[in-house]
mmCIF file of C-alpha atoms in Angstrom:
data_model
loop_
_atom_site.group_PDB
_atom_site.id
_atom_site.type_symbol
_atom_site.label_atom_id
_atom_site.label_comp_id
_atom_site.label_asym_id
_atom_site.label_seq_id
_atom_site.Cartn_x
_atom_site.Cartn_y
_atom_site.Cartn_z
ATOM 1 C CA MET A 1 117.461 131.890 111.482
ATOM 2 C CA THR A 2 119.892 131.091 114.280
ATOM 3 C CA LEU A 3 118.631 134.132 116.189
ATOM 4 C CA TYR A 4 115.192 132.512 116.465
ATOM 5 C CA ILE A 5 116.279 128.921 117.189
ATOM 6 C CA ASN A 6 114.027 128.714 120.271
ATOM 7 C CA ASP A 7 110.859 129.966 118.564
ATOM 8 C CA ASN A 8 109.503 127.173 116.331
ATOM 9 C CA ALA A 9 106.492 129.101 115.041
ATOM 10 C CA LEU A 10 108.586 132.084 114.021
ATOM 11 C CA MET A 11 111.212 129.879 112.363
ATOM 12 C CA CYS A 12 108.517 128.158 110.295
ATOM 13 C CA LYS A 13 107.106 131.521 109.205
ATOM 14 C CA ILE A 14 110.534 132.870 108.304
ATOM 15 C CA PHE A 15 111.334 129.674 106.417
ATOM 16 C CA ALA A 16 108.172 130.054 104.328
ATOM 17 C CA THR A 17 109.188 133.586 103.313
ATOM 18 C CA THR A 18 112.516 132.331 101.931
ATOM 19 C CA LEU A 19 110.833 130.056 99.382
ATOM 20 C CA GLN A 20 110.325 131.078 95.762
ATOM 21 C CA ASP A 21 108.638 129.779 92.617
ATOM 22 C CA GLU A 22 108.170 125.982 92.666
ATOM 23 C CA GLU A 23 109.130 125.712 96.339
ATOM 24 C CA GLN A 24 106.578 128.373 97.309
ATOM 25 C CA ASP A 25 103.874 126.535 95.331
ATOM 26 C CA TRP A 26 104.881 123.258 97.004
ATOM 27 C CA PHE A 27 104.684 124.858 100.452
ATOM 28 C CA HIS A 28 101.090 125.982 99.832
ATOM 29 C CA THR A 29 100.038 122.415 98.963
ATOM 30 C CA LEU A 30 100.904 121.214 102.486
ATOM 31 C CA PRO A 31 97.725 120.415 104.416
ATOM 32 C CA PRO A 32 96.874 122.956 107.137
ATOM 33 C CA ARG A 33 98.291 122.080 110.559
ATOM 34 C CA SER A 34 100.326 119.199 109.103
ATOM 35 C CA ILE A 35 103.625 120.677 110.349
ATOM 36 C CA ARG A 36 104.119 120.999 114.087
ATOM 37 C CA ASN A 37 107.649 122.410 114.290
ATOM 38 C CA PHE A 38 110.690 123.544 112.364
ATOM 39 C CA SER A 39 112.295 120.093 112.470
ATOM 40 C CA GLU A 40 109.294 118.646 110.635
ATOM 41 C CA ILE A 41 109.248 121.339 107.958
ATOM 42 C CA SER A 42 112.998 120.832 107.467
ATOM 43 C CA LEU A 43 112.560 117.093 107.058
ATOM 44 C CA VAL A 44 109.590 117.359 104.693
ATOM 45 C CA PHE A 45 111.361 119.993 102.609
ATOM 46 C CA SER A 46 114.567 117.939 102.447
ATOM 47 C CA LYS A 47 112.670 114.844 101.322
ATOM 48 C CA GLU A 48 110.951 116.822 98.571
ATOM 49 C CA TYR A 49 113.977 118.696 97.291
ATOM 50 C CA SER A 50 117.112 116.689 97.941
ATOM 51 C CA PHE A 51 116.929 113.015 97.096
ATOM 52 C CA TYR A 52 113.417 112.960 95.626
ATOM 53 C CA ARG A 53 113.313 114.971 92.431
ATOM 54 C CA SER A 54 110.652 114.361 89.868
ATOM 55 C CA ILE A 55 111.119 114.957 86.179
ATOM 56 C CA LYS A 56 110.343 118.555 85.334
ATOM 57 C CA LYS A 57 106.928 118.991 83.822
ATOM 58 C CA LYS A 58 105.869 121.673 81.379
ATOM 59 C CA SER A 59 102.775 123.869 81.520
ATOM 60 C CA ASP A 60 100.887 121.774 78.992
ATOM 61 C CA HIS A 61 100.999 118.868 81.461
ATOM 62 C CA LEU A 62 98.175 120.614 83.365
ATOM 63 C CA PHE A 63 95.812 120.080 80.433
ATOM 64 C CA SER A 64 95.777 116.349 81.198
ATOM 65 C CA MET A 65 93.940 117.075 84.471
ATOM 66 C CA LYS A 66 90.238 116.226 84.364
ATOM 67 C CA ASN A 67 87.603 116.539 87.062
ATOM 68 C CA ASP A 68 86.066 113.099 87.547
ATOM 69 C CA PRO A 69 82.237 113.182 87.674
ATOM 70 C CA ASN A 70 82.292 111.468 91.097
ATOM 71 C CA GLU A 71 85.002 113.776 92.467
ATOM 72 C CA SER A 72 84.264 116.823 94.598
ATOM 73 C CA LEU A 73 85.518 120.204 93.489
ATOM 74 C CA HIS A 74 87.647 120.340 96.647
ATOM 75 C CA THR A 75 89.449 117.111 95.698
ATOM 76 C CA TYR A 76 89.957 118.255 92.109
ATOM 77 C CA VAL A 77 91.411 121.584 93.292
ATOM 78 C CA LYS A 78 93.770 119.777 95.648
ATOM 79 C CA ARG A 79 94.993 117.405 92.895
ATOM 80 C CA PHE A 80 95.366 120.296 90.479
ATOM 81 C CA LYS A 81 97.452 122.390 92.899
ATOM 82 C CA VAL A 82 99.777 119.472 93.607
ATOM 83 C CA LYS A 83 100.362 118.952 89.894
ATOM 84 C CA LYS A 84 100.788 122.692 89.317
ATOM 85 C CA ALA A 85 103.374 122.899 92.110
ATOM 86 C CA LYS A 86 105.653 120.593 90.124
ATOM 87 C CA ILE A 87 105.769 122.968 87.168
ATOM 88 C CA VAL A 88 108.384 125.701 87.304
ATOM 89 C CA GLY A 89 107.518 129.061 85.776
ATOM 90 C CA CYS A 90 103.999 128.173 84.732
ATOM 91 C CA ASP A 91 102.118 131.126 83.255
ATOM 92 C CA ASN A 92 99.072 132.056 85.355
ATOM 93 C CA SER A 93 96.766 132.326 82.345
ATOM 94 C CA ILE A 94 97.671 128.743 81.381
ATOM 95 C CA VAL A 95 96.934 127.594 84.944
ATOM 96 C CA CYS A 96 93.475 129.182 84.827
ATOM 97 C CA LEU A 97 92.713 127.856 81.339
ATOM 98 C CA ALA A 98 93.875 124.310 82.133
ATOM 99 C CA PHE A 99 91.835 124.234 85.335
ATOM 100 C CA ARG A 100 88.722 125.503 83.563
ATOM 101 C CA MET A 101 89.118 123.016 80.711
ATOM 102 C CA GLY A 102 89.475 120.165 83.214
ATOM 103 C CA LEU A 103 86.200 121.011 84.944
ATOM 104 C CA LEU A 104 83.044 119.187 84.011
ATOM 105 C CA VAL A 105 81.282 121.143 81.260
ATOM 106 C CA ASP A 106 78.048 121.559 83.230
ATOM 107 C CA HIS A 107 79.752 122.610 86.486
ATOM 108 C CA PRO A 108 78.430 126.029 87.661
ATOM 109 C CA LEU A 109 81.979 127.226 88.297
ATOM 110 C CA SER A 110 82.896 126.617 84.661
ATOM 111 C CA LYS A 111 80.458 129.289 83.479
ATOM 112 C CA GLU A 112 81.615 131.762 86.115
ATOM 113 C CA LEU A 113 85.276 131.257 85.175
ATOM 114 C CA ILE A 114 84.512 131.906 81.521
ATOM 115 C CA MET A 115 82.867 135.215 82.457
ATOM 116 C CA GLY A 116 85.831 136.251 84.671
ATOM 117 C CA GLU A 117 88.388 135.799 81.891
ATOM 118 C CA ASN A 118 91.012 138.264 83.206
ATOM 119 C CA LEU A 119 91.224 137.092 86.833
ATOM 120 C CA SER A 120 94.578 137.169 88.613
ATOM 121 C CA LEU A 121 95.706 133.765 89.901
ATOM 122 C CA GLU A 122 94.930 134.837 93.487
ATOM 123 C CA ASN A 123 91.399 135.934 92.564
ATOM 124 C CA PHE A 124 90.977 132.806 90.472
ATOM 125 C CA TYR A 125 91.885 130.545 93.409
ATOM 126 C CA ALA A 126 89.671 132.596 95.753
ATOM 127 C CA LEU A 127 86.694 132.127 93.420
ATOM 128 C CA VAL A 128 87.401 128.403 93.138
ATOM 129 C CA GLU A 129 87.730 128.124 96.920
ATOM 130 C CA ARG A 130 84.366 129.859 97.458
ATOM 131 C CA HIS A 131 82.688 127.398 95.092
ATOM 132 C CA SER A 132 84.437 124.494 96.788
ATOM 133 C CA LEU A 133 83.195 125.578 100.231
ATOM 134 C CA TRP A 134 79.693 126.167 98.865
ATOM 135 C CA GLU A 135 79.705 122.698 97.317
ATOM 136 C CA GLU A 136 80.876 121.096 100.593
ATOM 137 C CA GLU A 137 78.151 122.911 102.570
ATOM 138 C CA LYS A 138 75.553 121.795 100.038
ATOM 139 C CA ARG A 139 76.601 118.136 100.462
ATOM 140 C CA SER A 140 76.281 118.208 104.250
#
């Protein structure tokens, strides 16, 4: 990292590649364009992982997540990802199942997720993101 001390963008990208598991999940919950330089990412990361440590949660904690009828899919996804990021070693099939079970029963995405039972987590999130964008466009 010291070789790239003068290139903030590159240092941030390299930093992101050094993260694993829970830290990698946490990194992907950061809002886009919320970090402007390496000093900020260092500070945010230090706050999250040095003196602020939450009690470790288990996979079954995700099943307590429910999509509120007045909540957009986008907001539910965001809340879900934040909660998921705090669970170390969570099995992807449990993530998908917990998310699906938290959705409103009559939500169109719920039916589509049931049909795509063997989706990878990446494909699962891509499908959810497409529905979220579609829902946002429909509202505006």
